[in-house]
mmCIF file of C-alpha atoms in Angstrom:
data_model
loop_
_atom_site.group_PDB
_atom_site.id
_atom_site.type_symbol
_atom_site.label_atom_id
_atom_site.label_comp_id
_atom_site.label_asym_id
_atom_site.label_seq_id
_atom_site.Cartn_x
_atom_site.Cartn_y
_atom_site.Cartn_z
ATOM 1 C CA MET A 1 -15.104 14.105 12.237
ATOM 2 C CA SER A 2 -17.414 16.596 13.931
ATOM 3 C CA ASN A 3 -21.610 15.996 14.650
ATOM 4 C CA ARG A 4 -21.571 19.992 14.942
ATOM 5 C CA LEU A 5 -23.298 22.332 13.388
ATOM 6 C CA PRO A 6 -20.608 24.711 11.446
ATOM 7 C CA ILE A 7 -22.130 28.128 11.830
ATOM 8 C CA ALA A 8 -19.049 29.935 11.826
ATOM 9 C CA LYS A 9 -17.854 29.230 8.661
ATOM 10 C CA MET A 10 -22.184 29.822 7.414
ATOM 11 C CA LEU A 11 -22.197 33.299 9.033
ATOM 12 C CA THR A 12 -19.048 34.366 7.504
ATOM 13 C CA PHE A 13 -17.381 32.118 4.552
ATOM 14 C CA GLY A 14 -21.362 30.517 3.587
ATOM 15 C CA LEU A 15 -22.904 35.091 3.484
ATOM 16 C CA LEU A 16 -20.317 35.363 0.355
ATOM 17 C CA PRO A 17 -22.059 35.329 -3.015
ATOM 18 C CA GLY A 18 -22.077 31.532 -4.625
ATOM 19 C CA ILE A 19 -19.251 32.844 -7.524
ATOM 20 C CA VAL A 20 -16.845 33.886 -5.079
ATOM 21 C CA LYS A 21 -17.058 30.846 -2.944
ATOM 22 C CA LYS A 22 -16.633 28.654 -6.398
ATOM 23 C CA PHE A 23 -13.845 30.357 -6.873
ATOM 24 C CA ILE A 24 -12.618 29.810 -3.493
ATOM 25 C CA TYR A 25 -13.384 25.896 -3.815
ATOM 26 C CA ARG A 26 -12.500 25.199 -6.744
ATOM 27 C CA MET A 27 -8.640 26.968 -6.283
ATOM 28 C CA ARG A 28 -8.742 24.272 -3.369
ATOM 29 C CA GLY A 29 -8.613 21.887 -5.931
ATOM 30 C CA ASN A 30 -12.638 20.690 -5.431
ATOM 31 C CA HIS A 31 -14.194 20.436 -8.161
ATOM 32 C CA ILE A 32 -17.979 22.503 -8.675
ATOM 33 C CA GLY A 33 -19.386 22.399 -11.899
ATOM 34 C CA GLN A 34 -21.288 24.553 -14.652
ATOM 35 C CA HIS A 35 -23.382 26.844 -13.347
ATOM 36 C CA VAL A 36 -23.698 25.723 -10.101
ATOM 37 C CA LYS A 37 -25.886 27.479 -7.337
ATOM 38 C CA LEU A 38 -24.045 28.392 -4.537
ATOM 39 C CA ARG A 39 -27.140 30.163 -1.887
ATOM 40 C CA LEU A 40 -26.730 32.750 0.647
ATOM 41 C CA GLY A 41 -25.097 30.622 3.878
ATOM 42 C CA SER A 42 -24.301 27.543 1.900
ATOM 43 C CA VAL A 43 -21.330 25.565 3.492
ATOM 44 C CA VAL A 44 -19.686 22.518 2.182
ATOM 45 C CA VAL A 45 -16.767 21.308 4.912
ATOM 46 C CA SER A 46 -14.265 18.580 3.952
ATOM 47 C CA LYS A 47 -11.297 17.585 5.205
ATOM 48 C CA ASN A 48 -10.196 15.634 1.243
ATOM 49 C CA LYS A 49 -12.294 17.081 -1.782
ATOM 50 C CA PHE A 50 -15.441 16.703 -2.784
ATOM 51 C CA SER A 51 -16.927 17.611 -6.186
ATOM 52 C CA ILE A 52 -20.115 19.375 -6.954
ATOM 53 C CA GLY A 53 -21.469 18.639 -10.579
ATOM 54 C CA ASP A 54 -22.854 20.300 -13.247
ATOM 55 C CA ASN A 55 -26.782 22.288 -13.046
ATOM 56 C CA THR A 56 -26.588 21.719 -8.912
ATOM 57 C CA GLU A 57 -28.777 24.077 -6.841
ATOM 58 C CA ILE A 58 -27.491 24.236 -2.914
ATOM 59 C CA GLY A 59 -29.843 25.809 -0.683
ATOM 60 C CA PHE A 60 -29.587 28.588 1.621
ATOM 61 C CA PHE A 61 -28.066 28.282 4.553
ATOM 62 C CA THR A 62 -27.504 24.319 3.737
ATOM 63 C CA SER A 63 -24.661 22.747 5.898
ATOM 64 C CA ILE A 64 -23.100 19.514 4.187
ATOM 65 C CA THR A 65 -20.230 18.459 6.192
ATOM 66 C CA GLY A 66 -18.057 14.686 5.541
ATOM 67 C CA ASN A 67 -14.966 14.045 3.874
ATOM 68 C CA GLU A 68 -15.650 12.305 -0.127
ATOM 69 C CA ILE A 69 -19.083 14.180 -0.611
ATOM 70 C CA CYS A 70 -19.747 13.549 -4.929
ATOM 71 C CA ILE A 71 -22.522 15.688 -5.532
ATOM 72 C CA GLY A 72 -23.953 14.429 -9.200
ATOM 73 C CA LYS A 73 -25.753 16.324 -12.228
ATOM 74 C CA ARG A 74 -28.863 18.611 -11.554
ATOM 75 C CA ASN A 75 -29.574 17.935 -8.425
ATOM 76 C CA MET A 76 -31.205 20.723 -5.732
ATOM 77 C CA ILE A 77 -30.713 20.459 -2.273
ATOM 78 C CA ARG A 78 -32.716 22.043 -0.479
ATOM 79 C CA SER A 79 -32.486 24.726 1.963
ATOM 80 C CA ALA A 80 -31.424 23.959 5.916
ATOM 81 C CA VAL A 81 -30.533 20.589 5.214
ATOM 82 C CA ILE A 82 -27.353 19.264 7.217
ATOM 83 C CA LEU A 83 -25.952 16.357 5.515
ATOM 84 C CA ASN A 84 -23.124 15.228 8.167
ATOM 85 C CA ALA A 85 -21.606 12.283 6.568
ATOM 86 C CA ALA A 86 -18.724 10.382 6.015
ATOM 87 C CA HIS A 87 -18.477 8.346 1.585
ATOM 88 C CA ILE A 88 -21.745 10.574 0.633
ATOM 89 C CA SER A 89 -22.776 10.356 -2.142
ATOM 90 C CA ILE A 90 -26.038 11.863 -4.700
ATOM 91 C CA GLY A 91 -26.122 10.340 -7.742
ATOM 92 C CA ASN A 92 -27.976 12.570 -10.769
ATOM 93 C CA ASP A 93 -31.162 14.664 -11.485
ATOM 94 C CA VAL A 94 -32.075 14.213 -6.986
ATOM 95 C CA THR A 95 -34.363 16.778 -4.828
#
């Protein structure tokens, strides 16, 4: 896993509307819950499948990179956050 920020993905894929990003992530076999908000510039890059629970919001220009990412329900990951870890898991109701 690279320690570099995925600037190219943030400026291409990240600029797509959230509904399009969710569709593409789901088509790739990832679980994206209902009412998930993927803000402008946000990207999740993982070689394995990942999941994001219901009512979770990923802020503007946030990068989540790693393997086996699992984000629970009703979470708020703020803008300009960089998470770069293998085997990351975030419970429910976390900001």
